[in-house]
GROMACS .gro file of C-alpha atoms in nm:
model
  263
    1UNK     CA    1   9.079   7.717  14.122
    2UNK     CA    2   9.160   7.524  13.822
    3UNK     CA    3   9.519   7.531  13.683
    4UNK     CA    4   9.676   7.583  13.377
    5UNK     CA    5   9.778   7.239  13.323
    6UNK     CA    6   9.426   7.127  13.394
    7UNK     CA    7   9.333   7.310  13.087
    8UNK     CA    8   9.606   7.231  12.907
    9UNK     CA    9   9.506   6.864  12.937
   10UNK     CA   10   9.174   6.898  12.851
   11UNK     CA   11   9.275   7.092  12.488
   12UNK     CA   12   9.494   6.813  12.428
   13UNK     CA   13   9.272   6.557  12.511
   14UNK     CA   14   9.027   6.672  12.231
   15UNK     CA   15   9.305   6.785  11.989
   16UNK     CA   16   9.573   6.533  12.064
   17UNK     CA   17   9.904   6.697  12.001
   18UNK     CA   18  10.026   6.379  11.757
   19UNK     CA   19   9.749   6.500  11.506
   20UNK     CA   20   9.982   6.828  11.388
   21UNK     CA   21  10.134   6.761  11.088
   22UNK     CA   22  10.517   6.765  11.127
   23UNK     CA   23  10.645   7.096  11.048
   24UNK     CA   24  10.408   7.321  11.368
   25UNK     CA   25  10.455   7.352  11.719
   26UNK     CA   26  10.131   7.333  11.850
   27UNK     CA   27  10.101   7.340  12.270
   28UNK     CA   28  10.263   7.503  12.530
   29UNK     CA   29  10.425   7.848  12.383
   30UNK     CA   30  10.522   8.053  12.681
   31UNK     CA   31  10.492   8.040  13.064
   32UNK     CA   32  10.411   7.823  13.328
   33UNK     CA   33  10.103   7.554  13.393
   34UNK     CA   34  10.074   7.508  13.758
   35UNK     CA   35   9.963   7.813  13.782
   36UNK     CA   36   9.605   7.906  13.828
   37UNK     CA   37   9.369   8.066  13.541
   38UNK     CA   38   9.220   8.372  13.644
   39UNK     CA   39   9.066   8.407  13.346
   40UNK     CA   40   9.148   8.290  12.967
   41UNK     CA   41   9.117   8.493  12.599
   42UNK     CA   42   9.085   8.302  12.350
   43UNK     CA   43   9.203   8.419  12.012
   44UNK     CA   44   9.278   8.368  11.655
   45UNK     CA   45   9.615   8.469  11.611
   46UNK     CA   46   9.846   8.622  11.926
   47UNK     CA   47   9.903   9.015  11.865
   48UNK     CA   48  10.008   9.257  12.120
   49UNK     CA   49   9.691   9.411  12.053
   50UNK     CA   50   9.532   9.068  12.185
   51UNK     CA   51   9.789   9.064  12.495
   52UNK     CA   52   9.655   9.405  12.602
   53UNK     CA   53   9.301   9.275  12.579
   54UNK     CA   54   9.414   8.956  12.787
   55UNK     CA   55   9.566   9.251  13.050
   56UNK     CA   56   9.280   9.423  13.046
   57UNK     CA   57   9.036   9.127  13.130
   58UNK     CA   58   9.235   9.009  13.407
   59UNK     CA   59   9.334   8.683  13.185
   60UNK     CA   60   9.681   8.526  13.297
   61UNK     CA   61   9.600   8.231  13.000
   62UNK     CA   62   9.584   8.283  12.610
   63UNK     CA   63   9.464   8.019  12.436
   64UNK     CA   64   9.523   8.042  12.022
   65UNK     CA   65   9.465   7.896  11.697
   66UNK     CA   66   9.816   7.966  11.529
   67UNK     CA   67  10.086   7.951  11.738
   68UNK     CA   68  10.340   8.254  11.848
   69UNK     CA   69  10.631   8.079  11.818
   70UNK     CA   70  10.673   7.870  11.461
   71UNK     CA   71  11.097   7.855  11.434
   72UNK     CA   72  11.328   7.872  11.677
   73UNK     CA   73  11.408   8.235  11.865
   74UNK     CA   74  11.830   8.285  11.860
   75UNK     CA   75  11.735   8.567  12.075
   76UNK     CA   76  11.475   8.723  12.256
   77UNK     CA   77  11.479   9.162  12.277
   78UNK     CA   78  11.230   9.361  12.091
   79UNK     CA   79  11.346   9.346  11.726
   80UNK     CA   80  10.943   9.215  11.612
   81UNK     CA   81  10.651   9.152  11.786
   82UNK     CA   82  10.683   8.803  11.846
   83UNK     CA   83  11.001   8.891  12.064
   84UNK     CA   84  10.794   9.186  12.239
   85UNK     CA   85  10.475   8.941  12.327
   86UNK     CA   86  10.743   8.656  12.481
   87UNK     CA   87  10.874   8.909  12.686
   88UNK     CA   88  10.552   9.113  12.812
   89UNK     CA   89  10.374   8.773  12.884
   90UNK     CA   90  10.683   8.627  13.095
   91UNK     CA   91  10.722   8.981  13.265
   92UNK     CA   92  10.307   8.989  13.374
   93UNK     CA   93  10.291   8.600  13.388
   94UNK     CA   94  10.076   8.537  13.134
   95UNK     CA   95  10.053   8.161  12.946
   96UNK     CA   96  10.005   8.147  12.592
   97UNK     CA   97   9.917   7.806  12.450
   98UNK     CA   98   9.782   7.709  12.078
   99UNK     CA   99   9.579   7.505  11.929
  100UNK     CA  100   9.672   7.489  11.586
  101UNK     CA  101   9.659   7.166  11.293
  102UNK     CA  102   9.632   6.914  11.570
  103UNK     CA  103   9.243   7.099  11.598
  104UNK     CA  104   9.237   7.125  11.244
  105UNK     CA  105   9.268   6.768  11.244
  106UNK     CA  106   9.062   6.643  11.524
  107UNK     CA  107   8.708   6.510  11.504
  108UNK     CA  108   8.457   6.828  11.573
  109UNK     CA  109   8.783   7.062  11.525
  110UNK     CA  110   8.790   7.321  11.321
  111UNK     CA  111   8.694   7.188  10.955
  112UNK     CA  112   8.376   7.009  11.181
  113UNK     CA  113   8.294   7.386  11.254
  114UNK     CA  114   8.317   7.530  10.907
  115UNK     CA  115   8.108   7.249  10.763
  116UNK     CA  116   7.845   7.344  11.067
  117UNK     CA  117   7.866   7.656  10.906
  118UNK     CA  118   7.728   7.566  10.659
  119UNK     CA  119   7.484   7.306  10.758
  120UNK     CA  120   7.640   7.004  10.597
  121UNK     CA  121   7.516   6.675  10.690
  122UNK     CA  122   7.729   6.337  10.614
  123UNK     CA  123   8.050   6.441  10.707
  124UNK     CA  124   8.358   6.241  10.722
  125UNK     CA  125   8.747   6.325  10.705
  126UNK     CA  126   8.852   6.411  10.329
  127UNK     CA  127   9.186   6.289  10.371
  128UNK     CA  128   9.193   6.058  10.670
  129UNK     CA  129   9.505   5.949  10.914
  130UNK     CA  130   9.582   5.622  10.918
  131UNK     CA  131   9.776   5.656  11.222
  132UNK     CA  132   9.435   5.797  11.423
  133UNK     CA  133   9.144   5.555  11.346
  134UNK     CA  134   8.925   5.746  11.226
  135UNK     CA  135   8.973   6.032  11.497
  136UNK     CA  136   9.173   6.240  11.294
  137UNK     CA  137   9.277   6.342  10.968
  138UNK     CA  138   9.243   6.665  10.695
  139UNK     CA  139   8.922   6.860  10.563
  140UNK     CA  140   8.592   6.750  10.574
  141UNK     CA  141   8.364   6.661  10.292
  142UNK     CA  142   7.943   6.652  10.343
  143UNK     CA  143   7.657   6.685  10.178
  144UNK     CA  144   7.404   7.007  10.181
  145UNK     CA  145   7.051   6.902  10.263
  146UNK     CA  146   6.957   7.067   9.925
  147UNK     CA  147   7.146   7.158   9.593
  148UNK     CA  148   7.199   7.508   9.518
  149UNK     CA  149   7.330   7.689   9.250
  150UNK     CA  150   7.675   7.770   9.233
  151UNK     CA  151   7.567   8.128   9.242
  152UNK     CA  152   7.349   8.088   9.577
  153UNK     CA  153   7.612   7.860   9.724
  154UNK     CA  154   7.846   8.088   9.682
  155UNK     CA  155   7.636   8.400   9.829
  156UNK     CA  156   7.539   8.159  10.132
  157UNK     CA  157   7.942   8.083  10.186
  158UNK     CA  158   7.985   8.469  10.199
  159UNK     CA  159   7.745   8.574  10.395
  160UNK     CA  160   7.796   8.264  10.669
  161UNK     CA  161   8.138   8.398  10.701
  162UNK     CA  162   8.089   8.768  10.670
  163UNK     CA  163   8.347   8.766  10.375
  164UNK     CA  164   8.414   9.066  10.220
  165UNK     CA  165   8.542   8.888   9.859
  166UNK     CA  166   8.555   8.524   9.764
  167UNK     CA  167   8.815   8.406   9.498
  168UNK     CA  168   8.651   8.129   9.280
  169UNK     CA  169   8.744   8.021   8.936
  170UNK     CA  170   8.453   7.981   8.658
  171UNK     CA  171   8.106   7.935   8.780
  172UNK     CA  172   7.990   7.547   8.822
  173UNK     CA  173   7.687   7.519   8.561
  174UNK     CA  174   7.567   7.238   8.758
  175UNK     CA  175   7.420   7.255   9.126
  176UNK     CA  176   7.663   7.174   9.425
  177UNK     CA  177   7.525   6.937   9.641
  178UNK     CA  178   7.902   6.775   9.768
  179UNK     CA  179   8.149   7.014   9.953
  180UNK     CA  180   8.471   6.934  10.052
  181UNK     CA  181   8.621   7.199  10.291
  182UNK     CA  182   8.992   7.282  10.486
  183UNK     CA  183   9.030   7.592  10.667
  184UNK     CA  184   9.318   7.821  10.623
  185UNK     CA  185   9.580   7.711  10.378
  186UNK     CA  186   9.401   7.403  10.231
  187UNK     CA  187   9.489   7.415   9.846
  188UNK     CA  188   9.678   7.057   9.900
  189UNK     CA  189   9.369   6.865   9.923
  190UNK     CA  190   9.214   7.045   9.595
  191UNK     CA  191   9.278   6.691   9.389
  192UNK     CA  192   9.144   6.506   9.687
  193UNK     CA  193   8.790   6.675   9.671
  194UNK     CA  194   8.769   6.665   9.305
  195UNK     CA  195   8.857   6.252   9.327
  196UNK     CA  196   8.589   6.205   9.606
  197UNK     CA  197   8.283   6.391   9.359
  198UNK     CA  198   8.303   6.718   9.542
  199UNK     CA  199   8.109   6.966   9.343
  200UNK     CA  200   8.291   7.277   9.564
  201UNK     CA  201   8.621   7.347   9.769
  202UNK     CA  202   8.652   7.594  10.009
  203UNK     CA  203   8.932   7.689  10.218
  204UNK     CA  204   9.100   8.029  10.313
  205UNK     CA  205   9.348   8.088  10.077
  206UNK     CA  206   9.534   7.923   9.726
  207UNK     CA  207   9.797   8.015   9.481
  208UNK     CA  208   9.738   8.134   9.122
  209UNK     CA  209   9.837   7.819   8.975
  210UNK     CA  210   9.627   7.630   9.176
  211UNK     CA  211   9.317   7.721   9.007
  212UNK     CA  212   9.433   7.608   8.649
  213UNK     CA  213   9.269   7.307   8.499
  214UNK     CA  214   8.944   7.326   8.710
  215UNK     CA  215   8.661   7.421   8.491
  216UNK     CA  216   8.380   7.271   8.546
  217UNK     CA  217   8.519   7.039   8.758
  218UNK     CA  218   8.463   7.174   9.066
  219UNK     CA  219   8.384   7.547   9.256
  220UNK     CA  220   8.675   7.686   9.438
  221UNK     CA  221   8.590   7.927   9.672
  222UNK     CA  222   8.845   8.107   9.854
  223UNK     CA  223   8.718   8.318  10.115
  224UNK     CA  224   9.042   8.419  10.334
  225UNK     CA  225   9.227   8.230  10.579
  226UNK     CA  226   9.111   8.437  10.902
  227UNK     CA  227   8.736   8.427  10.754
  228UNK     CA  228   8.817   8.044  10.723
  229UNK     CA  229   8.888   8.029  11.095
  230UNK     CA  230   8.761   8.312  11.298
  231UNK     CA  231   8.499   8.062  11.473
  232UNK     CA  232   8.748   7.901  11.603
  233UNK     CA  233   8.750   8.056  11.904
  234UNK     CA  234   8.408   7.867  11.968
  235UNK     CA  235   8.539   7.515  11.960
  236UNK     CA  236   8.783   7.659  12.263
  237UNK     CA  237   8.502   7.809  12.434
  238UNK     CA  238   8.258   7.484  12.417
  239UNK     CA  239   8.587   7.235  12.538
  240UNK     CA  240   8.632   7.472  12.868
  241UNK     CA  241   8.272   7.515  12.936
  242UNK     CA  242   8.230   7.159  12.937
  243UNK     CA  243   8.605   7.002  13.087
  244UNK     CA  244   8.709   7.315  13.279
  245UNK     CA  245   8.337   7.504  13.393
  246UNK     CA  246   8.470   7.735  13.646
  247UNK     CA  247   8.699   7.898  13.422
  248UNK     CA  248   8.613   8.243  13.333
  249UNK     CA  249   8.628   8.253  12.951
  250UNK     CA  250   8.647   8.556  12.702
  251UNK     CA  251   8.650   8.530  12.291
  252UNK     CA  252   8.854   8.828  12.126
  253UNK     CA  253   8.694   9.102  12.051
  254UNK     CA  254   9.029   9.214  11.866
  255UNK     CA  255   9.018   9.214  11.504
  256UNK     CA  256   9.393   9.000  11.425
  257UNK     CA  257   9.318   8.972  11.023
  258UNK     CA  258   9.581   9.199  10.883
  259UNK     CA  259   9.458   9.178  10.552
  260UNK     CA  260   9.253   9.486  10.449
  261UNK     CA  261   9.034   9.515  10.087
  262UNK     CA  262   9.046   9.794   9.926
  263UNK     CA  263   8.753   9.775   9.724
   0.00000   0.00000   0.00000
């Protein structure tokens, strides 16, 4: 049987924990790592919704994108859920551990999966750490193999991500042929894709301001930040398959996007 801590290693060794940017707390949330996996959910986001999946699947390991615990707990009871998961897990013994920027900033993490998405060819870190040679660093930029429209681009981006809206400012009059991509909150690398030629952004979510002054310079598209990152869950899956292969593995089933469109 393979333990916790062997899986822990092998996350880590793809998505080195020095790669999250300074203010997460990627890793180890709750529970032990000697223990052995009997089976591990991996997830999006860490509901109780997703602990009574884990329960039901047998899974003593939860393995997430955004992490449970973000600031420090001054107590632990039931006052939220985030209390009310630390406490069911340590009662039934279950580990939680997240993935979170440290994938988002890894070669082939996250950012590598939305541009595979999409097809893009030619990628390469948009904004690149210095500190990880080339292994590391935030968004993605490639090329498509051909132009499109704006309009088709932007149809293709839905659909790839099964999107109910996408936020985008005017509509590019030229084709895109460059995209420059973050998942989830990526707005701060808007000027970064614009100075590298990108003829699109997309990410999961921006602020009003953000779009001002972009005509024509480049397609926003804001599609949500769980649509941004709900395959996810298949990066985790392909690093146990191929480090950890006797570990039974389960993505969510559970719907953790608690954004709803009234439309």
């Amino acid at each position: 049987m393979t333990k916790i801590k062997t899986v822990l290693d092998a996350l880590e060794r793809f998505a080195p924990l020095p790669l999250q940017e300074d203010w997460d707390n990627a890793g180890l949330q709750i529970g032990l790592t000697e223990t052995e996996v009997l089976g591990a959910l991996l997830c999006l986001d860490v509901t109780e919704e997703i602990v009574d999946e884990a329960m039901k699947k047998g899974c003593n390991l939860i393995i997430s994108h955004h992490p449970l615990i973000f600031h420090p707990l001054k107590r632990i009871c039931d006052e939220d859920f985030i209390q009310r998961i630390i406490r069911r897990c340590i009662k039934n013994d279950i580990t939680i551990v997240s993935m979170h920027t440290n994938l988002d900033n890894a070669e082939n993490g996250v950012n590598y999966k939305i541009a595979e998405k999409l097809s893009l060819t030619n990628l390469r870190f948009l904004k690149p750490c210095a500190e990880a040679q080339g292994k590391g660093g935030s968004g993605v930029i490639g090329e498509l193999a051909k132009p499109l429209s704006a309009e088709d681009f932007l149809k293709r981006t839905k659909d790839t991500f099964n999107a109910e809206v996408l936020m985008t400012n005017e509509l590019l009059t030229r084709n895109i042929k460059t995209v420059a991509l973050c998942g989830g909150a990526g707005a701060f690398l808007l000027e970064d894709a614009i100075q590298q030629g990108a003829d699109a952004f997309i990410t999961g979510e921006m602020h009003y301001h953000e779009y001002f002054d972009t005509k024509q310079k480049i397609q926003i598209i804001v599609m949500g930040h769980y649509e941004s990152e709900h395959f996810t869950q298949e990066i985790l899956e392909k690093i146990l398959h191929s480090q950890c292969p006797d570990v039974k593995t389960y993505i969510a089933t559970t719907n953790t996007n608690p954004i709803r469109y009234f439309v």
